[in-house]
């Protein structure tokens, strides 16, 4: 919820009006970045990644991308589609890649600066299914996609949009229209665009320009759209992903290079080996973007964890996941770039495992100083399902973390000498002036946590936090009001969508 | 479980034999200590705490303790029982308080060094009730107390014992015999003794000496028993707690001074104000211990969180809890002492709230570099109930954290050049020699987390991690074997307990 309606909603539900005004919209990391690798190990990984790009190279499936790499001096083998990239090319791309990116949003107050030190959360992304306690688990459709957007919009601690549910009832060649319309009309936060071929990307950019009334120059003043580029680890870049890097770079929009290096599966089984591969693939993606357009917004990224060696299933919130996140941060700082990481859960249900895995990932990214934490709320089953109740419980965790980003004031009054003098030994501070002056804003008010004693909790139905979360998302959806300007944004893209749909839309590549 | 039987138990349950050998018994903090207070704010809090002790003082209910304070130069008002302590006395006590304490255990391999940098976990303590999915919620009794000891003993990541369940079916004047017998015969980890009057303390010390065959000198070579001293915040030290500090210091045993300063209730509503009070009470307790016996083992401590301002209920894992933990660490380091903190949950059930609150507390203590984290597993309802299923899920979190304490080797083989060269673009690393050489020990094997896909998970009964935890604690208890030496330890205290029981035991003070 935005601040006003959240307060109102909570007050309605709980009968108390906490008057707090903590900015959850623009967060800076509260902790210093931690290390799992020695400085020597970071240098060795960086060096071996460069050697990997020079000696082994990357398979690049898109001829246009190979040609761009060649134009920068890469050695191409067209027969094998292998591209070998010199360390001089990498160094040149790192010199032009921006360290700070203005992430635009329909609502200027939602703008973000994507740079080292920023702490940005985006929701569960890429889920084909959705689940909640009322309707069960089902394939995502447009109604679900739009509901998830309402949930994203309703909590300030979700800073940018992500595709939490796939609207699979909309045909693939028209789906991007529905997804952009949903984002522009149900939210005012920074926008996400899937890199599913040039046609969809161009359509999506045009819808943003139309909805926001932007000239070409306006559109490239900062980044209005963000996409995630997953390499096909190991050492392969497929056509849509290569096209995504190229098209986003040309248009001055942000692509987030994200190898998905599961140690033991698509990457070596060791933390260091997985990081060599991830780093090499990141640098290759960044290099492509900078060859297309020096200075194009592009992010370093990683979403590395390990597989379960018995089943091959991806695991999250594990010691390896935590170490890879911290190591990724070290490598991103080594090359001086902002970077993305992720939290997430492999659990099939919103239970203690789900909470534990998510918290481990969130804290890993806190101590790693990740710029952007993707999948920070709602991700179940390793991303196969968006969970409504998990989303609400995860929001609680994000809000608690967000509270830590406001420094303590530590002024003399906070030391509370008068109160300490007034209260007698064995007494209490409930009624002191110092407490009375502050009680309504001193503490974070929980969203879903229940602090009732056991008797009261039982009398109220003995609900778990997963069960309580149901009525919270129901209330949020029931009370949802579209943000200012959404009607106009929707109106300004209606004709375009109708025309383009009539023309056949934009099928994704095979 | 100990390492061998844990492996066996897991192999039996899961059909796979992971051969890993990570030392969970002796952990060092993997992260650098973080700050929420500026250095100036730390100095200001320290100074105001000293002023509070000098100008306002502490009410000390035990005449003997007042006399000891007086012997060190404190100003006593016998009418009000107020003790005012000069900063010179505090400085002298901090000069003699040990910075490193050898924490003895029946099994020498379980010994701990209690000092800055150590990372020690103890289980839920002080719970009057227990709950599990089979038997429900009930008052703790001796059988429950002994079951919890078996659970503590069975996981290496629980480093010292704590009284997870109160054996309320044993009369109060005999209860300490049952509690010490249970610890000595079901475990070989460092021991806990409640400070419930001089008679019980002396009996408990004597049982340790008898069971371990210790001379008086042996008994004071390191600390064999640990107690927690809770001040009656604000500014009051009751008789049993004062007696505990005195008796433990005289016997060279460790008392952990722990004001329970809930901000907004027993302490000022601000983080800084609560820390002033906590710091003052800690310093007063440490001073008493050092006046009794310079060099006596004593720990700085805190367990501060906030109350819910609507209900007055204690809250855990909150932003205020996290900040108070980090601030406590700053103050402990300011006075150069090892220190205890706590995790815990207010939830009534082993759900996402319970997991979230515990993770927030655990990570707070990680980034705060707490020496000892009390209540790290099993604590529900703000300590009113020990939860079996929560214990198992919390152990998972502790084990994941423990894994982070073993540094990466980062040798050249870990960089995996050969594997990276062998695997073709788009291939996988499952079958490489590099993976095959390491797969059985590369990754942490989950205790309760289930990584199965949704179909397999549903087919297997669609259990939550709380439900799965039931069979795990049942298996642990069913397979439990007492540690080496437990029979002899039990035998050597049998007569003492019989004689002392016949003499009337040792009633706790009123």
PDB file of C-alpha atoms in Angstrom, chain A residues 131-359:
ATOM      1  CA  UNK A 131      -0.957 -20.056  -5.338  1.00  0.00           C
ATOM      2  CA  UNK A 132      -3.012 -18.819  -2.436  1.00  0.00           C
ATOM      3  CA  UNK A 133      -5.013 -20.401   0.353  1.00  0.00           C
ATOM      4  CA  UNK A 134      -8.378 -19.587  -1.215  1.00  0.00           C
ATOM      5  CA  UNK A 135      -7.955 -20.603  -4.820  1.00  0.00           C
ATOM      6  CA  UNK A 136      -5.068 -23.073  -4.638  1.00  0.00           C
ATOM      7  CA  UNK A 137      -2.229 -23.521  -7.071  1.00  0.00           C
ATOM      8  CA  UNK A 138      -2.965 -22.750 -10.709  1.00  0.00           C
ATOM      9  CA  UNK A 139      -1.259 -21.503 -13.875  1.00  0.00           C
ATOM     10  CA  UNK A 140      -0.840 -17.749 -13.928  1.00  0.00           C
ATOM     11  CA  UNK A 141      -3.316 -15.754 -16.011  1.00  0.00           C
ATOM     12  CA  UNK A 142      -4.009 -12.104 -16.698  1.00  0.00           C
ATOM     13  CA  UNK A 143      -6.202 -11.671 -13.639  1.00  0.00           C
ATOM     14  CA  UNK A 144      -3.438 -13.088 -11.459  1.00  0.00           C
ATOM     15  CA  UNK A 145      -0.810 -10.940 -13.178  1.00  0.00           C
ATOM     16  CA  UNK A 146      -2.902  -7.848 -12.449  1.00  0.00           C
ATOM     17  CA  UNK A 147      -3.495  -8.875  -8.855  1.00  0.00           C
ATOM     18  CA  UNK A 148       0.221  -9.256  -8.305  1.00  0.00           C
ATOM     19  CA  UNK A 149       0.779  -5.766  -9.706  1.00  0.00           C
ATOM     20  CA  UNK A 150      -1.730  -4.420  -7.185  1.00  0.00           C
ATOM     21  CA  UNK A 151       0.201  -6.166  -4.435  1.00  0.00           C
ATOM     22  CA  UNK A 152       3.512  -4.735  -5.682  1.00  0.00           C
ATOM     23  CA  UNK A 153       2.050  -1.240  -5.895  1.00  0.00           C
ATOM     24  CA  UNK A 154       0.572  -1.410  -2.402  1.00  0.00           C
ATOM     25  CA  UNK A 155       3.823  -1.754  -0.471  1.00  0.00           C
ATOM     26  CA  UNK A 156       6.448   0.978  -0.697  1.00  0.00           C
ATOM     27  CA  UNK A 157       9.207  -1.490   0.112  1.00  0.00           C
ATOM     28  CA  UNK A 158       8.733  -3.058  -3.327  1.00  0.00           C
ATOM     29  CA  UNK A 159      10.726  -0.545  -5.317  1.00  0.00           C
ATOM     30  CA  UNK A 160      10.335  -1.696  -8.894  1.00  0.00           C
ATOM     31  CA  UNK A 161       8.062  -4.054 -10.780  1.00  0.00           C
ATOM     32  CA  UNK A 162       8.817  -7.610 -11.840  1.00  0.00           C
ATOM     33  CA  UNK A 163       6.653 -10.162 -13.641  1.00  0.00           C
ATOM     34  CA  UNK A 164       5.384 -12.161 -10.672  1.00  0.00           C
ATOM     35  CA  UNK A 165       2.873 -14.205 -12.658  1.00  0.00           C
ATOM     36  CA  UNK A 166       2.785 -15.100 -16.322  1.00  0.00           C
ATOM     37  CA  UNK A 167      -0.538 -14.165 -18.033  1.00  0.00           C
ATOM     38  CA  UNK A 168      -0.705 -17.433 -19.930  1.00  0.00           C
ATOM     39  CA  UNK A 169      -4.286 -16.899 -21.063  1.00  0.00           C
ATOM     40  CA  UNK A 170      -3.076 -14.062 -23.275  1.00  0.00           C
ATOM     41  CA  UNK A 171      -1.579 -15.321 -26.557  1.00  0.00           C
ATOM     42  CA  UNK A 172       2.204 -15.018 -26.643  1.00  0.00           C
ATOM     43  CA  UNK A 173       2.238 -12.511 -29.515  1.00  0.00           C
ATOM     44  CA  UNK A 174      -0.069 -10.142 -27.610  1.00  0.00           C
ATOM     45  CA  UNK A 175       1.075 -10.810 -24.054  1.00  0.00           C
ATOM     46  CA  UNK A 176       3.516  -7.898 -23.857  1.00  0.00           C
ATOM     47  CA  UNK A 177       0.662  -5.443 -24.508  1.00  0.00           C
ATOM     48  CA  UNK A 178      -1.280  -6.786 -21.551  1.00  0.00           C
ATOM     49  CA  UNK A 179       1.799  -6.795 -19.365  1.00  0.00           C
ATOM     50  CA  UNK A 180       2.725  -3.201 -20.167  1.00  0.00           C
ATOM     51  CA  UNK A 181      -0.868  -1.993 -19.861  1.00  0.00           C
ATOM     52  CA  UNK A 182      -1.111  -3.665 -16.469  1.00  0.00           C
ATOM     53  CA  UNK A 183       2.088  -2.045 -15.220  1.00  0.00           C
ATOM     54  CA  UNK A 184       1.160   1.424 -16.505  1.00  0.00           C
ATOM     55  CA  UNK A 185      -2.400   1.390 -15.199  1.00  0.00           C
ATOM     56  CA  UNK A 186      -2.064  -0.435 -11.875  1.00  0.00           C
ATOM     57  CA  UNK A 187       1.268   0.936 -10.726  1.00  0.00           C
ATOM     58  CA  UNK A 188       3.516   3.959 -10.927  1.00  0.00           C
ATOM     59  CA  UNK A 189       6.787   2.171 -10.174  1.00  0.00           C
ATOM     60  CA  UNK A 190       9.752   1.478 -12.497  1.00  0.00           C
ATOM     61  CA  UNK A 191       8.771  -0.855 -15.319  1.00  0.00           C
ATOM     62  CA  UNK A 192       9.923  -4.285 -16.416  1.00  0.00           C
ATOM     63  CA  UNK A 193      10.084  -5.537 -20.019  1.00  0.00           C
ATOM     64  CA  UNK A 194      10.837  -9.127 -21.027  1.00  0.00           C
ATOM     65  CA  UNK A 195      13.483  -9.496 -23.741  1.00  0.00           C
ATOM     66  CA  UNK A 196      11.373 -11.760 -25.949  1.00  0.00           C
ATOM     67  CA  UNK A 197      12.426 -10.554 -29.346  1.00  0.00           C
ATOM     68  CA  UNK A 198      12.881  -7.200 -31.056  1.00  0.00           C
ATOM     69  CA  UNK A 199       9.221  -6.736 -31.906  1.00  0.00           C
ATOM     70  CA  UNK A 200       8.031  -7.016 -28.317  1.00  0.00           C
ATOM     71  CA  UNK A 201      10.858  -4.812 -27.041  1.00  0.00           C
ATOM     72  CA  UNK A 202      10.127  -2.073 -29.583  1.00  0.00           C
ATOM     73  CA  UNK A 203       6.395  -2.243 -28.849  1.00  0.00           C
ATOM     74  CA  UNK A 204       7.047  -2.020 -25.120  1.00  0.00           C
ATOM     75  CA  UNK A 205       9.327   0.991 -25.467  1.00  0.00           C
ATOM     76  CA  UNK A 206       6.765   2.702 -27.694  1.00  0.00           C
ATOM     77  CA  UNK A 207       3.979   2.089 -25.152  1.00  0.00           C
ATOM     78  CA  UNK A 208       6.112   3.724 -22.456  1.00  0.00           C
ATOM     79  CA  UNK A 209       6.828   6.730 -24.682  1.00  0.00           C
ATOM     80  CA  UNK A 210       3.152   7.100 -25.568  1.00  0.00           C
ATOM     81  CA  UNK A 211       1.859   6.633 -22.043  1.00  0.00           C
ATOM     82  CA  UNK A 212       4.335   9.085 -20.568  1.00  0.00           C
ATOM     83  CA  UNK A 213       4.349  11.488 -23.508  1.00  0.00           C
ATOM     84  CA  UNK A 214       8.105  11.162 -23.968  1.00  0.00           C
ATOM     85  CA  UNK A 215      10.222  12.281 -26.885  1.00  0.00           C
ATOM     86  CA  UNK A 216      13.029   9.968 -27.997  1.00  0.00           C
ATOM     87  CA  UNK A 217      15.411  12.149 -25.998  1.00  0.00           C
ATOM     88  CA  UNK A 218      13.186  12.086 -22.919  1.00  0.00           C
ATOM     89  CA  UNK A 219      13.093   8.312 -23.139  1.00  0.00           C
ATOM     90  CA  UNK A 220      16.868   8.000 -22.950  1.00  0.00           C
ATOM     91  CA  UNK A 221      17.210  10.517 -20.119  1.00  0.00           C
ATOM     92  CA  UNK A 222      17.695   7.823 -17.508  1.00  0.00           C
ATOM     93  CA  UNK A 223      16.310   4.338 -17.984  1.00  0.00           C
ATOM     94  CA  UNK A 224      12.531   3.806 -18.247  1.00  0.00           C
ATOM     95  CA  UNK A 225      12.591   0.059 -18.744  1.00  0.00           C
ATOM     96  CA  UNK A 226      14.578  -2.726 -17.180  1.00  0.00           C
ATOM     97  CA  UNK A 227      15.100  -6.264 -18.374  1.00  0.00           C
ATOM     98  CA  UNK A 228      16.948  -9.271 -16.994  1.00  0.00           C
ATOM     99  CA  UNK A 229      19.358 -11.044 -19.340  1.00  0.00           C
ATOM    100  CA  UNK A 230      20.000 -14.660 -18.366  1.00  0.00           C
ATOM    101  CA  UNK A 231      22.958 -16.230 -20.069  1.00  0.00           C
ATOM    102  CA  UNK A 232      22.590 -19.932 -20.857  1.00  0.00           C
ATOM    103  CA  UNK A 233      25.369 -20.928 -18.515  1.00  0.00           C
ATOM    104  CA  UNK A 234      27.891 -22.215 -19.211  1.00  0.00           C
ATOM    105  CA  UNK A 235      29.320 -19.850 -21.818  1.00  0.00           C
ATOM    106  CA  UNK A 236      26.379 -19.376 -24.099  1.00  0.00           C
ATOM    107  CA  UNK A 237      24.246 -16.392 -25.059  1.00  0.00           C
ATOM    108  CA  UNK A 238      21.073 -17.214 -26.952  1.00  0.00           C
ATOM    109  CA  UNK A 239      19.336 -15.123 -29.593  1.00  0.00           C
ATOM    110  CA  UNK A 240      16.612 -13.360 -27.563  1.00  0.00           C
ATOM    111  CA  UNK A 241      19.017 -12.551 -24.760  1.00  0.00           C
ATOM    112  CA  UNK A 242      21.678 -11.175 -27.138  1.00  0.00           C
ATOM    113  CA  UNK A 243      18.992  -9.180 -28.933  1.00  0.00           C
ATOM    114  CA  UNK A 244      17.783  -7.900 -25.579  1.00  0.00           C
ATOM    115  CA  UNK A 245      21.219  -6.569 -24.666  1.00  0.00           C
ATOM    116  CA  UNK A 246      21.567  -4.930 -28.060  1.00  0.00           C
ATOM    117  CA  UNK A 247      18.102  -3.376 -28.184  1.00  0.00           C
ATOM    118  CA  UNK A 248      18.141  -2.142 -24.593  1.00  0.00           C
ATOM    119  CA  UNK A 249      21.600  -0.645 -25.043  1.00  0.00           C
ATOM    120  CA  UNK A 250      20.613   1.087 -28.300  1.00  0.00           C
ATOM    121  CA  UNK A 251      17.558   2.565 -26.601  1.00  0.00           C
ATOM    122  CA  UNK A 252      19.476   3.582 -23.473  1.00  0.00           C
ATOM    123  CA  UNK A 253      17.470   1.185 -21.306  1.00  0.00           C
ATOM    124  CA  UNK A 254      18.810  -0.986 -18.480  1.00  0.00           C
ATOM    125  CA  UNK A 255      19.694  -4.626 -19.007  1.00  0.00           C
ATOM    126  CA  UNK A 256      20.729  -6.595 -15.956  1.00  0.00           C
ATOM    127  CA  UNK A 257      23.182  -9.310 -16.932  1.00  0.00           C
ATOM    128  CA  UNK A 258      22.359 -12.339 -14.796  1.00  0.00           C
ATOM    129  CA  UNK A 259      24.062 -15.659 -15.333  1.00  0.00           C
ATOM    130  CA  UNK A 260      22.107 -18.305 -13.428  1.00  0.00           C
ATOM    131  CA  UNK A 261      25.085 -20.325 -12.286  1.00  0.00           C
ATOM    132  CA  UNK A 262      23.891 -23.179 -10.099  1.00  0.00           C
ATOM    133  CA  UNK A 263      27.047 -24.627  -8.651  1.00  0.00           C
ATOM    134  CA  UNK A 264      27.309 -28.319  -9.501  1.00  0.00           C
ATOM    135  CA  UNK A 265      24.987 -28.049 -12.519  1.00  0.00           C
ATOM    136  CA  UNK A 266      25.491 -25.156 -14.954  1.00  0.00           C
ATOM    137  CA  UNK A 267      28.614 -24.052 -13.081  1.00  0.00           C
ATOM    138  CA  UNK A 268      31.532 -25.653 -11.273  1.00  0.00           C
ATOM    139  CA  UNK A 269      30.763 -27.192  -7.907  1.00  0.00           C
ATOM    140  CA  UNK A 270      33.034 -24.791  -5.996  1.00  0.00           C
ATOM    141  CA  UNK A 271      32.125 -21.235  -5.010  1.00  0.00           C
ATOM    142  CA  UNK A 272      35.267 -19.887  -6.664  1.00  0.00           C
ATOM    143  CA  UNK A 273      34.731 -21.861  -9.874  1.00  0.00           C
ATOM    144  CA  UNK A 274      31.089 -20.807 -10.155  1.00  0.00           C
ATOM    145  CA  UNK A 275      32.163 -17.194  -9.669  1.00  0.00           C
ATOM    146  CA  UNK A 276      34.769 -17.450 -12.445  1.00  0.00           C
ATOM    147  CA  UNK A 277      32.038 -18.528 -14.849  1.00  0.00           C
ATOM    148  CA  UNK A 278      29.486 -15.996 -13.641  1.00  0.00           C
ATOM    149  CA  UNK A 279      32.018 -13.168 -13.761  1.00  0.00           C
ATOM    150  CA  UNK A 280      33.128 -14.081 -17.293  1.00  0.00           C
ATOM    151  CA  UNK A 281      29.539 -14.207 -18.567  1.00  0.00           C
ATOM    152  CA  UNK A 282      28.710 -10.895 -16.881  1.00  0.00           C
ATOM    153  CA  UNK A 283      31.719  -9.210 -18.397  1.00  0.00           C
ATOM    154  CA  UNK A 284      30.811 -10.592 -21.834  1.00  0.00           C
ATOM    155  CA  UNK A 285      27.281  -9.175 -21.553  1.00  0.00           C
ATOM    156  CA  UNK A 286      28.495  -5.817 -20.301  1.00  0.00           C
ATOM    157  CA  UNK A 287      31.004  -5.688 -23.142  1.00  0.00           C
ATOM    158  CA  UNK A 288      28.298  -6.298 -25.734  1.00  0.00           C
ATOM    159  CA  UNK A 289      26.155  -3.498 -24.296  1.00  0.00           C
ATOM    160  CA  UNK A 290      29.051  -1.049 -24.281  1.00  0.00           C
ATOM    161  CA  UNK A 291      30.073  -1.959 -27.843  1.00  0.00           C
ATOM    162  CA  UNK A 292      26.517  -1.185 -28.961  1.00  0.00           C
ATOM    163  CA  UNK A 293      26.453   2.149 -27.190  1.00  0.00           C
ATOM    164  CA  UNK A 294      29.235   3.316 -24.901  1.00  0.00           C
ATOM    165  CA  UNK A 295      27.658   4.498 -21.660  1.00  0.00           C
ATOM    166  CA  UNK A 296      24.536   2.368 -22.093  1.00  0.00           C
ATOM    167  CA  UNK A 297      22.981   1.475 -18.731  1.00  0.00           C
ATOM    168  CA  UNK A 298      23.858  -2.101 -17.829  1.00  0.00           C
ATOM    169  CA  UNK A 299      24.112  -3.914 -14.521  1.00  0.00           C
ATOM    170  CA  UNK A 300      26.447  -6.569 -13.250  1.00  0.00           C
ATOM    171  CA  UNK A 301      24.454  -9.431 -11.794  1.00  0.00           C
ATOM    172  CA  UNK A 302      24.336 -12.884 -10.381  1.00  0.00           C
ATOM    173  CA  UNK A 303      21.813 -15.341  -9.051  1.00  0.00           C
ATOM    174  CA  UNK A 304      23.968 -18.204  -8.022  1.00  0.00           C
ATOM    175  CA  UNK A 305      23.183 -20.958  -5.602  1.00  0.00           C
ATOM    176  CA  UNK A 306      23.809 -24.671  -5.525  1.00  0.00           C
ATOM    177  CA  UNK A 307      21.840 -27.707  -6.581  1.00  0.00           C
ATOM    178  CA  UNK A 308      20.934 -30.545  -4.320  1.00  0.00           C
ATOM    179  CA  UNK A 309      23.463 -33.158  -5.377  1.00  0.00           C
ATOM    180  CA  UNK A 310      20.987 -35.983  -4.870  1.00  0.00           C
ATOM    181  CA  UNK A 311      18.156 -34.644  -7.015  1.00  0.00           C
ATOM    182  CA  UNK A 312      19.724 -31.855  -9.049  1.00  0.00           C
ATOM    183  CA  UNK A 313      17.060 -29.521  -7.710  1.00  0.00           C
ATOM    184  CA  UNK A 314      18.066 -25.894  -7.136  1.00  0.00           C
ATOM    185  CA  UNK A 315      18.441 -24.905  -3.490  1.00  0.00           C
ATOM    186  CA  UNK A 316      18.152 -21.398  -2.041  1.00  0.00           C
ATOM    187  CA  UNK A 317      19.169 -19.718   1.181  1.00  0.00           C
ATOM    188  CA  UNK A 318      21.971 -22.255   1.527  1.00  0.00           C
ATOM    189  CA  UNK A 319      25.516 -21.575   2.742  1.00  0.00           C
ATOM    190  CA  UNK A 320      26.642 -21.724  -0.895  1.00  0.00           C
ATOM    191  CA  UNK A 321      23.945 -19.239  -1.936  1.00  0.00           C
ATOM    192  CA  UNK A 322      25.036 -16.850   0.814  1.00  0.00           C
ATOM    193  CA  UNK A 323      28.713 -17.150  -0.078  1.00  0.00           C
ATOM    194  CA  UNK A 324      28.076 -16.710  -3.776  1.00  0.00           C
ATOM    195  CA  UNK A 325      26.052 -13.558  -3.092  1.00  0.00           C
ATOM    196  CA  UNK A 326      28.828 -12.072  -0.969  1.00  0.00           C
ATOM    197  CA  UNK A 327      31.495 -13.139  -3.472  1.00  0.00           C
ATOM    198  CA  UNK A 328      29.471 -11.636  -6.330  1.00  0.00           C
ATOM    199  CA  UNK A 329      29.418  -8.357  -4.453  1.00  0.00           C
ATOM    200  CA  UNK A 330      33.187  -8.466  -4.081  1.00  0.00           C
ATOM    201  CA  UNK A 331      33.621  -9.040  -7.818  1.00  0.00           C
ATOM    202  CA  UNK A 332      31.124  -6.316  -8.726  1.00  0.00           C
ATOM    203  CA  UNK A 333      33.019  -3.862  -6.554  1.00  0.00           C
ATOM    204  CA  UNK A 334      36.273  -5.099  -8.082  1.00  0.00           C
ATOM    205  CA  UNK A 335      35.020  -3.896 -11.461  1.00  0.00           C
ATOM    206  CA  UNK A 336      33.240  -0.885  -9.945  1.00  0.00           C
ATOM    207  CA  UNK A 337      29.670  -1.663 -10.952  1.00  0.00           C
ATOM    208  CA  UNK A 338      26.265  -1.725  -9.266  1.00  0.00           C
ATOM    209  CA  UNK A 339      24.873  -5.247  -9.220  1.00  0.00           C
ATOM    210  CA  UNK A 340      21.847  -7.407  -8.727  1.00  0.00           C
ATOM    211  CA  UNK A 341      21.370 -10.468  -6.572  1.00  0.00           C
ATOM    212  CA  UNK A 342      18.339 -12.477  -5.475  1.00  0.00           C
ATOM    213  CA  UNK A 343      16.607 -14.109  -2.557  1.00  0.00           C
ATOM    214  CA  UNK A 344      14.058 -16.891  -2.987  1.00  0.00           C
ATOM    215  CA  UNK A 345      12.835 -20.221  -1.754  1.00  0.00           C
ATOM    216  CA  UNK A 346      12.637 -23.785  -2.988  1.00  0.00           C
ATOM    217  CA  UNK A 347       9.803 -24.572  -0.581  1.00  0.00           C
ATOM    218  CA  UNK A 348       6.488 -25.760  -1.977  1.00  0.00           C
ATOM    219  CA  UNK A 349       4.428 -23.883   0.582  1.00  0.00           C
ATOM    220  CA  UNK A 350       4.518 -20.768   2.757  1.00  0.00           C
ATOM    221  CA  UNK A 351       6.093 -22.448   5.778  1.00  0.00           C
ATOM    222  CA  UNK A 352       9.133 -22.124   8.024  1.00  0.00           C
ATOM    223  CA  UNK A 353      11.394 -23.427   5.247  1.00  0.00           C
ATOM    224  CA  UNK A 354      10.094 -20.740   2.908  1.00  0.00           C
ATOM    225  CA  UNK A 355      10.646 -18.023   5.498  1.00  0.00           C
ATOM    226  CA  UNK A 356      14.067 -19.347   6.438  1.00  0.00           C
ATOM    227  CA  UNK A 357      15.339 -19.564   2.876  1.00  0.00           C
ATOM    228  CA  UNK A 358      14.098 -16.079   2.079  1.00  0.00           C
ATOM    229  CA  UNK A 359      15.621 -14.550   5.205  1.00  0.00           C
TER     230      UNK A 359
END
